[in-house]
Amino acid sequence: METAKLTLRGQDYELPVFEGSEGEVALDVRNLRAKTGAVAYDPGFGNTGSCSSAITFIDGEQGILRYRGYPIEEIADRRFSEVAYLLIYGELPTAEQQAAWSKGLTYHTLIHEDMKKFFEGYATKGHPMAILSSMVASLSTYYPGNDDSPEIVNLNILRLMAKLKTIAAFAYKKSIGQAFIYPRNDLSYSANFLRMMFAVPAEPYEVNPKVERALNMLLNLHADHEQNCSTSTVRMVASSGANLFASIAAGICALWGPLHGGANQQVIEMLEHIEADGRNYKKYVDMAKDKSSGFKLMGFGHRVYKNFDPRAKILREAAQDVLAEMGIDDPLLEIAQRLEEVALHDPFFVERKLYPNVDFYSGIIYRAMGIPTDMFTVMFALGRLPGWLAHWKELRDDESGRIHRPRQVYTGATERHSG
Ligand code: ACO
């Protein structure tokens, strides 16, 4: 067995080394404290492998993203329900498995009628991410079953996959004072969601197939991204034995933050601001370089990618195509492209390897679809749900797993007394 040598205070220790299937090298420090008395210090976890996982592979240096081994470029146009199955169960479904999975996904789309009353209690202008997470946590009051039985796990996975879009669309309808539109089970995941968002009871509604296709792709591109902040949160909460709904509700809250999924909303607000301010790109790039300004170029930079985010590459092209197909001329697309050009030629961004991330172009497509800005992060959550579910399941299936409980290095006052 390969080992690494650690010398601490004159004493040598051997640390086991192991390799992942794509050659990443890891030092196994599980016994570090027991052997040496020291802990590994890694705030922000930039160097910490919190688990081993067989779901998603990212090579941030080369800009590679694969779900269960399949490159994202091949996956982007598959049916979202198939991609969800792949992530959660490890293989693309056979025709028979897909039929059963799709049937379950449509059968469970309704929420309990009593849950509709919850929407009445939220403030009209309340952020839909708050509504989404509290409604998901509330689902556990309706489905309290035993999460340790595989039948219940699979049923709850189906329930949540099917219901999240209904909850999301109802939250939007509530915010604009329109009637809830019930799901229609003959439609695809994306078409069903679009109808629940945009149909009104007084008129017929036809789903635009171009919008349906674009939404399907956006959901796929967001479906998993290994141990990001929200997924790590789901795993952390799940490690305590918390149920599936509670764990995912926590992930939704983590996603909401502007440094994570909340960035897609902030990108559009930033681009609108630049438009209103006379399109002075250099001013905003300079501001982002000045740390004292507190301003960052939203949609730029990534903890893992030190190259183009492959999802951003796909979305950059897609934004152009979707807008052209729909005959929409959105000035924000040009502003985004020009801003990207200026930033990518600036030594600050070049040296730090800061490239557009998935959030930079996604909002422009959501806007073209008619999705309001404060729903953008909800759209991200709909896409990310299969990833969260896959990680929740992987963690719960791992019998060797322990509760996640990091250590700290205490730097506060040493013992003192008040008297
Ligand atoms: N604008 C300006 N400077 C930036 C930006 C940015 N968007 N991103 C990083 N930097 C700078 C940092 O100031 C730092 O500079 P320094 O080395 O001189 O101190 C350097 O680049 C490295 O950045 P860190 O913040 O250390 O990188 P970290 O991995 O901790 O953060 C993050 C990654 C949070 C994504 C960061 O790049 C950021 O805040 N971006 C804007 C928000 C955003 O787009 N979030 C979405 C991420 S993708 C997702 O979650 C789906």
Coordinates of C-alpha atoms and ligand atoms in Angstrom, one line a residue:
M1 CA 0.0 0.0 0.0
E2 CA 1.3 3.4 -0.9
T3 CA 1.8 5.8 2.0
A4 CA 2.8 9.4 2.5
K5 CA 5.2 10.4 5.2
L6 CA 4.3 13.1 7.7
T7 CA 6.9 14.5 10.1
L8 CA 5.4 16.3 13.1
R9 CA 7.5 17.6 16.0
G10 CA 10.3 15.2 15.1
Q11 CA 8.2 12.1 14.8
D12 CA 7.4 10.3 11.5
Y13 CA 4.0 9.0 10.6
E14 CA 2.7 7.1 7.6
L15 CA -0.5 8.2 6.0
P16 CA -2.3 5.8 3.6
V17 CA -2.7 7.1 0.1
F18 CA -5.5 6.0 -2.2
E19 CA -6.6 6.9 -5.8
G20 CA -10.0 7.5 -7.3
S21 CA -11.1 5.9 -10.6
E22 CA -9.9 9.1 -12.5
G23 CA -6.6 9.1 -10.8
E24 CA -7.1 11.8 -8.1
V25 CA -4.8 11.1 -5.2
A26 CA -6.1 11.3 -1.6
L27 CA -4.3 11.2 1.7
D28 CA -6.3 9.2 4.1
V29 CA -6.3 11.3 7.3
R30 CA -9.1 9.4 9.1
N31 CA -6.7 8.3 11.9
L32 CA -4.6 11.5 11.9
R33 CA -5.8 12.8 15.2
A34 CA -5.8 9.5 17.0
K35 CA -2.2 8.8 15.8
T36 CA -0.7 12.3 16.0
G37 CA -3.0 14.5 18.1
A38 CA -3.2 17.0 15.3
V39 CA -6.2 17.8 13.1
A40 CA -6.3 18.7 9.4
Y41 CA -7.0 22.5 9.1
D42 CA -9.0 23.3 5.9
P43 CA -11.5 26.2 6.3
G44 CA -13.8 26.2 3.3
F45 CA -12.9 22.5 2.6
G46 CA -11.0 23.4 -0.6
N47 CA -8.6 20.4 0.0
T48 CA -10.9 18.1 1.8
G49 CA -12.5 15.0 0.3
S50 CA -15.5 14.7 2.5
C51 CA -16.5 11.3 1.0
S52 CA -15.9 9.0 -1.9
S53 CA -18.6 9.2 -4.4
A54 CA -19.5 7.4 -7.7
I55 CA -22.0 10.0 -9.0
T56 CA -20.3 12.9 -10.8
F57 CA -16.7 13.6 -11.9
I58 CA -15.3 17.1 -12.4
D59 CA -11.8 17.9 -13.7
G60 CA -11.8 21.7 -13.0
E61 CA -8.4 22.2 -14.7
Q62 CA -9.6 20.7 -18.0
G63 CA -13.2 21.8 -17.8
I64 CA -14.7 18.3 -17.7
L65 CA -18.0 17.3 -16.2
R66 CA -19.4 13.8 -16.3
Y67 CA -22.5 12.3 -14.7
R68 CA -21.9 8.6 -13.9
G69 CA -19.2 8.6 -16.6
Y70 CA -21.2 10.3 -19.4
P71 CA -19.9 13.7 -20.6
I72 CA -22.3 16.6 -19.9
E73 CA -22.2 17.5 -23.6
E74 CA -23.8 14.1 -24.4
I75 CA -26.3 14.3 -21.5
A76 CA -27.5 17.9 -22.1
D77 CA -30.3 17.0 -24.5
R78 CA -31.6 13.8 -23.0
R79 CA -34.9 13.7 -21.2
F80 CA -34.5 15.2 -17.7
S81 CA -36.4 12.3 -16.2
E82 CA -33.8 9.9 -17.7
V83 CA -30.9 12.0 -16.4
A84 CA -32.4 12.0 -13.0
Y85 CA -32.7 8.2 -13.0
L86 CA -29.1 7.9 -14.2
L87 CA -27.9 10.1 -11.3
I88 CA -30.0 8.4 -8.6
Y89 CA -29.8 4.8 -9.7
G90 CA -26.4 4.8 -11.5
E91 CA -27.5 3.7 -15.0
L92 CA -29.6 5.1 -17.8
P93 CA -33.0 3.4 -17.5
T94 CA -34.1 0.6 -19.9
A95 CA -37.3 1.3 -21.7
E96 CA -39.2 -0.7 -19.1
Q97 CA -37.5 1.2 -16.2
Q98 CA -38.1 4.5 -17.9
A99 CA -41.8 3.7 -18.3
A100 CA -42.2 2.8 -14.6
W101 CA -40.2 5.8 -13.5
S102 CA -42.1 8.3 -15.7
K103 CA -45.4 6.8 -14.5
G104 CA -44.4 7.3 -10.9
L105 CA -43.2 10.8 -11.7
T106 CA -46.5 11.8 -13.1
Y107 CA -48.7 9.9 -10.6
H108 CA -47.2 11.8 -7.6
T109 CA -47.3 15.4 -9.1
L110 CA -50.2 16.6 -6.9
I111 CA -49.7 17.9 -3.4
H112 CA -52.1 17.2 -0.5
E113 CA -55.0 19.7 -0.8
D114 CA -54.3 20.9 2.8
M115 CA -50.8 22.1 1.7
K116 CA -52.4 24.6 -0.6
K117 CA -53.5 26.5 2.5
F118 CA -49.9 27.0 3.6
F119 CA -49.3 29.3 0.6
E120 CA -51.9 31.7 2.1
G121 CA -49.6 32.4 5.1
Y122 CA -46.6 33.5 3.2
A123 CA -46.0 37.2 2.6
T124 CA -46.9 38.1 -1.0
K125 CA -43.4 39.3 -1.7
G126 CA -41.7 36.5 0.2
H127 CA -38.8 35.0 -1.6
P128 CA -39.9 31.8 -3.4
M129 CA -36.8 29.9 -2.1
A130 CA -38.0 30.4 1.4
I131 CA -41.4 29.0 0.4
L132 CA -39.8 26.1 -1.5
S133 CA -37.7 25.0 1.4
S134 CA -40.4 25.2 4.0
M135 CA -42.9 23.4 1.8
V136 CA -40.4 20.6 1.2
A137 CA -39.7 20.3 5.0
S138 CA -43.5 20.3 5.5
L139 CA -43.8 17.3 3.1
S140 CA -42.3 15.2 5.9
T141 CA -45.4 15.8 8.0
Y142 CA -47.5 14.0 5.2
Y143 CA -44.9 11.2 4.5
P144 CA -43.3 10.5 7.8
G145 CA -42.5 6.8 6.9
N146 CA -39.3 4.9 7.7
D147 CA -36.5 6.2 5.5
D148 CA -34.5 3.1 6.0
S149 CA -36.7 0.8 4.0
P150 CA -35.7 0.8 0.3
E151 CA -39.4 0.9 -0.8
I152 CA -40.1 4.0 1.2
V153 CA -36.8 5.6 0.1
N154 CA -37.7 5.0 -3.6
L155 CA -41.3 6.2 -3.0
N156 CA -40.2 9.4 -1.3
I157 CA -37.7 10.1 -4.1
L158 CA -40.5 9.8 -6.6
R159 CA -42.8 12.0 -4.5
L160 CA -40.2 14.7 -4.2
M161 CA -39.1 14.6 -7.8
A162 CA -42.8 14.8 -8.9
K163 CA -44.0 17.5 -6.3
L164 CA -41.2 20.0 -6.3
K165 CA -42.2 21.5 -9.6
T166 CA -45.8 21.7 -8.5
I167 CA -44.8 23.5 -5.3
A168 CA -42.5 25.9 -7.3
A169 CA -45.2 26.8 -9.8
F170 CA -47.8 27.3 -7.0
A171 CA -45.4 29.6 -5.2
Y172 CA -45.1 31.7 -8.3
K173 CA -48.9 31.7 -8.9
K174 CA -49.4 32.8 -5.3
S175 CA -46.9 35.7 -5.7
I176 CA -48.9 37.1 -8.7
G177 CA -52.3 36.4 -7.3
Q178 CA -53.3 33.9 -10.0
A179 CA -55.2 30.6 -9.6
F180 CA -53.1 27.4 -9.1
I181 CA -52.9 25.3 -12.2
Y182 CA -53.0 21.6 -11.5
P183 CA -50.4 19.3 -13.2
R184 CA -51.4 17.4 -16.3
N185 CA -49.9 14.0 -16.3
D186 CA -49.7 13.5 -20.1
L187 CA -47.0 16.2 -20.4
S188 CA -43.2 15.9 -20.0
Y189 CA -41.6 17.2 -16.8
S190 CA -40.7 20.5 -18.4
A191 CA -43.9 21.0 -20.3
N192 CA -46.0 20.2 -17.2
F193 CA -44.0 22.8 -15.2
L194 CA -44.3 25.5 -17.9
R195 CA -48.1 25.0 -18.0
M196 CA -48.4 25.2 -14.2
M197 CA -46.4 28.4 -14.3
F198 CA -48.0 30.2 -17.3
A199 CA -51.5 28.8 -18.0
V200 CA -54.6 30.6 -16.6
P201 CA -57.9 28.8 -16.1
A202 CA -59.7 31.2 -18.5
E203 CA -57.7 30.4 -21.6
P204 CA -56.2 27.5 -23.5
Y205 CA -52.4 27.2 -23.2
E206 CA -50.0 25.5 -25.6
V207 CA -46.5 24.7 -24.4
N208 CA -44.0 26.1 -26.8
P209 CA -41.8 23.1 -27.8
K210 CA -38.7 25.3 -28.1
V211 CA -39.1 26.6 -24.6
E212 CA -39.8 23.0 -23.4
R213 CA -36.5 21.8 -25.0
A214 CA -34.5 24.7 -23.6
L215 CA -35.8 24.1 -20.1
N216 CA -35.1 20.4 -20.3
M217 CA -31.5 21.2 -21.2
L218 CA -31.2 23.8 -18.4
L219 CA -32.4 21.2 -15.9
N220 CA -29.9 18.6 -17.1
L221 CA -27.0 21.1 -16.9
H222 CA -27.8 21.8 -13.3
A223 CA -28.6 18.2 -12.2
D224 CA -25.5 17.5 -10.3
H225 CA -22.1 19.0 -9.4
E226 CA -20.6 16.7 -6.8
Q227 CA -19.7 18.1 -3.4
N228 CA -20.9 21.7 -3.8
C229 CA -22.2 23.7 -0.9
S230 CA -25.9 22.6 -1.2
T231 CA -25.1 19.0 -1.9
S232 CA -22.6 18.9 1.0
T233 CA -25.4 20.4 3.2
V234 CA -27.8 17.6 2.1
R235 CA -25.1 15.0 3.0
M236 CA -24.3 16.7 6.3
V237 CA -28.0 16.8 7.4
A238 CA -28.6 13.3 6.1
S239 CA -25.6 12.0 8.1
S240 CA -27.5 12.7 11.3
G241 CA -30.3 10.4 10.1
A242 CA -32.6 13.2 9.2
N243 CA -35.3 12.3 6.7
L244 CA -35.1 12.9 3.0
F245 CA -37.4 15.9 3.0
A246 CA -35.6 17.6 5.9
S247 CA -32.2 17.0 4.2
I248 CA -33.3 18.4 0.8
A249 CA -35.0 21.4 2.5
A250 CA -31.6 22.3 4.0
G251 CA -30.0 21.9 0.6
I252 CA -32.5 24.4 -0.9
C253 CA -31.5 26.9 1.8
A254 CA -27.8 26.5 1.1
L255 CA -28.4 26.9 -2.7
W256 CA -30.2 30.2 -2.1
G257 CA -27.0 32.1 -1.1
P258 CA -25.6 34.6 -3.7
L259 CA -22.2 32.8 -3.8
H260 CA -24.0 29.6 -4.8
G261 CA -27.3 29.2 -6.7
G262 CA -28.5 32.7 -5.8
A263 CA -25.8 34.0 -8.2
N264 CA -28.1 33.5 -11.3
Q265 CA -30.6 36.1 -9.9
Q266 CA -27.7 38.5 -9.1
V267 CA -26.2 38.2 -12.6
I268 CA -29.3 39.5 -14.2
E269 CA -29.6 42.3 -11.6
M270 CA -26.0 43.2 -12.3
L271 CA -26.4 43.2 -16.1
E272 CA -29.6 45.4 -15.8
H273 CA -27.6 47.7 -13.6
I274 CA -24.8 47.9 -16.2
E275 CA -27.3 48.6 -18.9
A276 CA -28.9 51.4 -16.9
D277 CA -25.5 52.8 -16.1
G278 CA -24.5 53.3 -19.8
R279 CA -22.8 49.9 -20.4
N280 CA -19.5 51.0 -18.9
Y281 CA -18.0 47.5 -18.8
K282 CA -14.5 48.6 -17.7
K283 CA -16.0 50.4 -14.7
Y284 CA -17.6 47.2 -13.4
V285 CA -14.5 45.0 -14.2
D286 CA -12.4 47.6 -12.3
M287 CA -14.8 47.6 -9.4
A288 CA -14.7 43.8 -9.2
K289 CA -10.9 44.0 -9.0
D290 CA -11.0 46.5 -6.2
K291 CA -11.6 44.3 -3.1
S292 CA -12.6 47.3 -1.0
S293 CA -15.6 47.9 -3.3
G294 CA -17.3 44.7 -2.0
F295 CA -18.4 44.1 -5.6
K296 CA -17.8 40.8 -7.5
L297 CA -18.5 40.0 -11.0
M298 CA -21.5 37.7 -10.4
G299 CA -21.5 34.5 -12.5
F300 CA -17.7 34.5 -12.6
G301 CA -15.2 32.3 -10.8
H302 CA -15.6 28.8 -9.4
R303 CA -14.0 26.9 -6.6
V304 CA -13.4 23.9 -8.8
Y305 CA -13.2 25.2 -12.4
K306 CA -9.9 26.9 -13.3
N307 CA -10.9 26.7 -16.9
F308 CA -14.2 27.3 -18.8
D309 CA -17.1 25.8 -16.9
P310 CA -18.3 23.3 -19.6
R311 CA -21.9 24.1 -18.6
A312 CA -21.3 27.8 -19.3
K313 CA -19.9 27.0 -22.7
I314 CA -23.1 25.1 -23.6
L315 CA -25.3 27.8 -22.2
R316 CA -23.4 30.6 -24.0
E317 CA -24.3 29.0 -27.4
A318 CA -27.8 28.0 -26.2
A319 CA -28.6 31.6 -25.0
Q320 CA -27.9 32.8 -28.5
D321 CA -29.8 30.0 -30.2
V322 CA -32.9 30.1 -27.9
L323 CA -33.3 33.9 -28.2
A324 CA -32.9 33.7 -32.0
E325 CA -35.4 30.8 -32.2
M326 CA -37.9 32.7 -30.1
G327 CA -37.3 36.0 -32.0
I328 CA -36.3 37.7 -28.8
D329 CA -33.7 40.6 -28.8
D330 CA -32.6 40.9 -25.2
P331 CA -29.9 43.6 -24.7
L332 CA -28.6 41.7 -21.7
L333 CA -27.2 39.0 -23.9
E334 CA -24.9 41.5 -25.7
I335 CA -24.0 43.1 -22.4
A336 CA -23.1 39.6 -20.9
Q337 CA -21.0 38.8 -24.0
R338 CA -19.1 42.1 -23.9
L339 CA -18.6 41.9 -20.2
E340 CA -17.2 38.4 -20.5
E341 CA -14.8 39.6 -23.3
V342 CA -13.5 42.5 -21.2
A343 CA -13.0 40.3 -18.1
L344 CA -11.3 37.5 -20.0
H345 CA -8.8 39.9 -21.4
D346 CA -8.0 41.5 -18.0
P347 CA -4.9 40.2 -16.2
F348 CA -6.7 40.1 -12.9
F349 CA -9.2 37.5 -14.2
V350 CA -6.6 35.7 -16.4
E351 CA -4.1 35.2 -13.5
R352 CA -6.8 34.0 -11.1
K353 CA -8.3 31.7 -13.8
L354 CA -11.8 33.3 -13.4
Y355 CA -14.2 32.2 -16.1
P356 CA -18.0 32.5 -16.5
N357 CA -19.8 29.8 -14.5
V358 CA -23.1 28.1 -15.1
D359 CA -25.0 31.1 -13.6
F360 CA -23.6 33.6 -16.1
Y361 CA -25.8 32.8 -19.1
S362 CA -28.7 30.7 -17.6
G363 CA -30.6 33.8 -16.4
I364 CA -30.8 35.2 -19.9
I365 CA -32.5 32.0 -21.1
Y366 CA -34.9 32.0 -18.1
R367 CA -35.8 35.6 -18.9
A368 CA -36.6 34.7 -22.5
M369 CA -38.9 32.0 -21.2
G370 CA -40.7 34.5 -19.1
I371 CA -39.5 33.3 -15.8
P372 CA -39.2 36.2 -13.3
T373 CA -35.8 36.9 -11.8
D374 CA -36.6 35.9 -8.2
M375 CA -37.6 32.4 -9.5
F376 CA -34.2 31.8 -11.1
T377 CA -32.8 30.1 -8.0
V378 CA -35.9 28.0 -7.8
M379 CA -35.2 26.8 -11.3
F380 CA -31.7 25.8 -10.2
A381 CA -33.2 23.9 -7.3
L382 CA -35.6 22.0 -9.7
G383 CA -32.6 21.0 -11.8
R384 CA -30.4 20.1 -8.8
L385 CA -32.9 17.9 -7.1
P386 CA -31.8 14.6 -8.7
G387 CA -28.2 15.3 -7.7
W388 CA -29.3 16.0 -4.1
L389 CA -31.4 12.8 -4.1
A390 CA -28.5 10.7 -5.6
H391 CA -26.1 12.0 -2.9
W392 CA -28.7 11.5 -0.1
K393 CA -29.2 7.9 -1.3
E394 CA -25.5 7.2 -1.8
L395 CA -24.8 8.4 1.8
R396 CA -27.6 6.5 3.3
D397 CA -26.7 3.3 1.4
D398 CA -23.1 3.5 2.8
E399 CA -23.2 1.4 5.9
S400 CA -19.7 2.5 6.9
G401 CA -20.9 6.2 7.1
R402 CA -20.6 8.2 10.2
I403 CA -22.3 11.4 11.3
H404 CA -20.5 14.4 9.8
R405 CA -18.9 16.2 12.6
P406 CA -15.8 18.3 11.8
R407 CA -13.2 19.4 14.4
Q408 CA -12.1 22.9 15.0
V409 CA -9.0 24.7 16.1
Y410 CA -10.1 26.7 19.1
T411 CA -8.6 30.3 19.2
G412 CA -10.7 31.8 21.9
A413 CA -9.9 32.7 25.5
T414 CA -8.1 30.1 27.6
E415 CA -9.7 29.2 30.9
R416 CA -10.6 32.3 33.0
H417 CA -13.0 33.1 35.9
S418 CA -15.5 35.9 36.5
G419 CA -14.9 36.4 40.2
Ligands
ACO1 N1 -15.2 38.7 -9.1 C1 -14.0 39.3 -8.8 N2 -13.0 38.6 -8.1 C2 -13.2 37.3 -7.9 C3 -14.4 36.6 -8.3 C4 -15.4 37.4 -8.9 N3 -16.6 36.9 -9.3 N4 -14.4 35.4 -7.9 C5 -13.2 35.2 -7.4 N5 -12.5 36.3 -7.3 C6 -11.1 36.6 -6.8 C7 -11.1 36.6 -5.3 O1 -11.2 37.8 -4.8 C8 -9.7 36.0 -5.0 O2 -8.7 37.0 -5.3 P1 -7.3 36.9 -4.4 O3 -6.7 35.7 -4.8 O4 -6.6 38.2 -4.9 O5 -7.8 37.0 -3.0 C9 -9.5 34.9 -6.1 O6 -10.4 35.4 -7.2 C10 -10.0 33.5 -5.8 O7 -11.3 33.6 -5.3 P2 -11.9 32.9 -4.0 O8 -13.0 33.8 -3.5 O9 -10.8 32.6 -3.1 O10 -12.5 31.6 -4.6 P3 -13.5 30.6 -3.9 O11 -13.2 29.3 -4.5 O12 -13.5 30.7 -2.5 O13 -14.9 31.2 -4.4 C11 -16.8 31.7 -5.8 C12 -15.6 30.7 -5.5 C13 -17.6 31.8 -4.5 C14 -17.7 31.0 -6.8 C15 -16.3 33.0 -6.2 O14 -15.6 32.9 -7.4 C16 -17.4 34.1 -6.3 O15 -17.8 34.7 -5.3 N6 -18.0 34.2 -7.6 C17 -19.2 35.1 -7.7 C18 -20.4 34.4 -7.3 C19 -20.9 33.3 -8.2 O16 -20.9 33.5 -9.4 N7 -21.3 32.2 -7.6 C20 -21.8 31.0 -8.4 C21 -20.8 29.9 -8.4 S1 -21.3 28.6 -9.3 C22 -22.5 27.8 -8.4 O17 -22.5 27.8 -7.2 C23 -23.5 27.3 -9.1

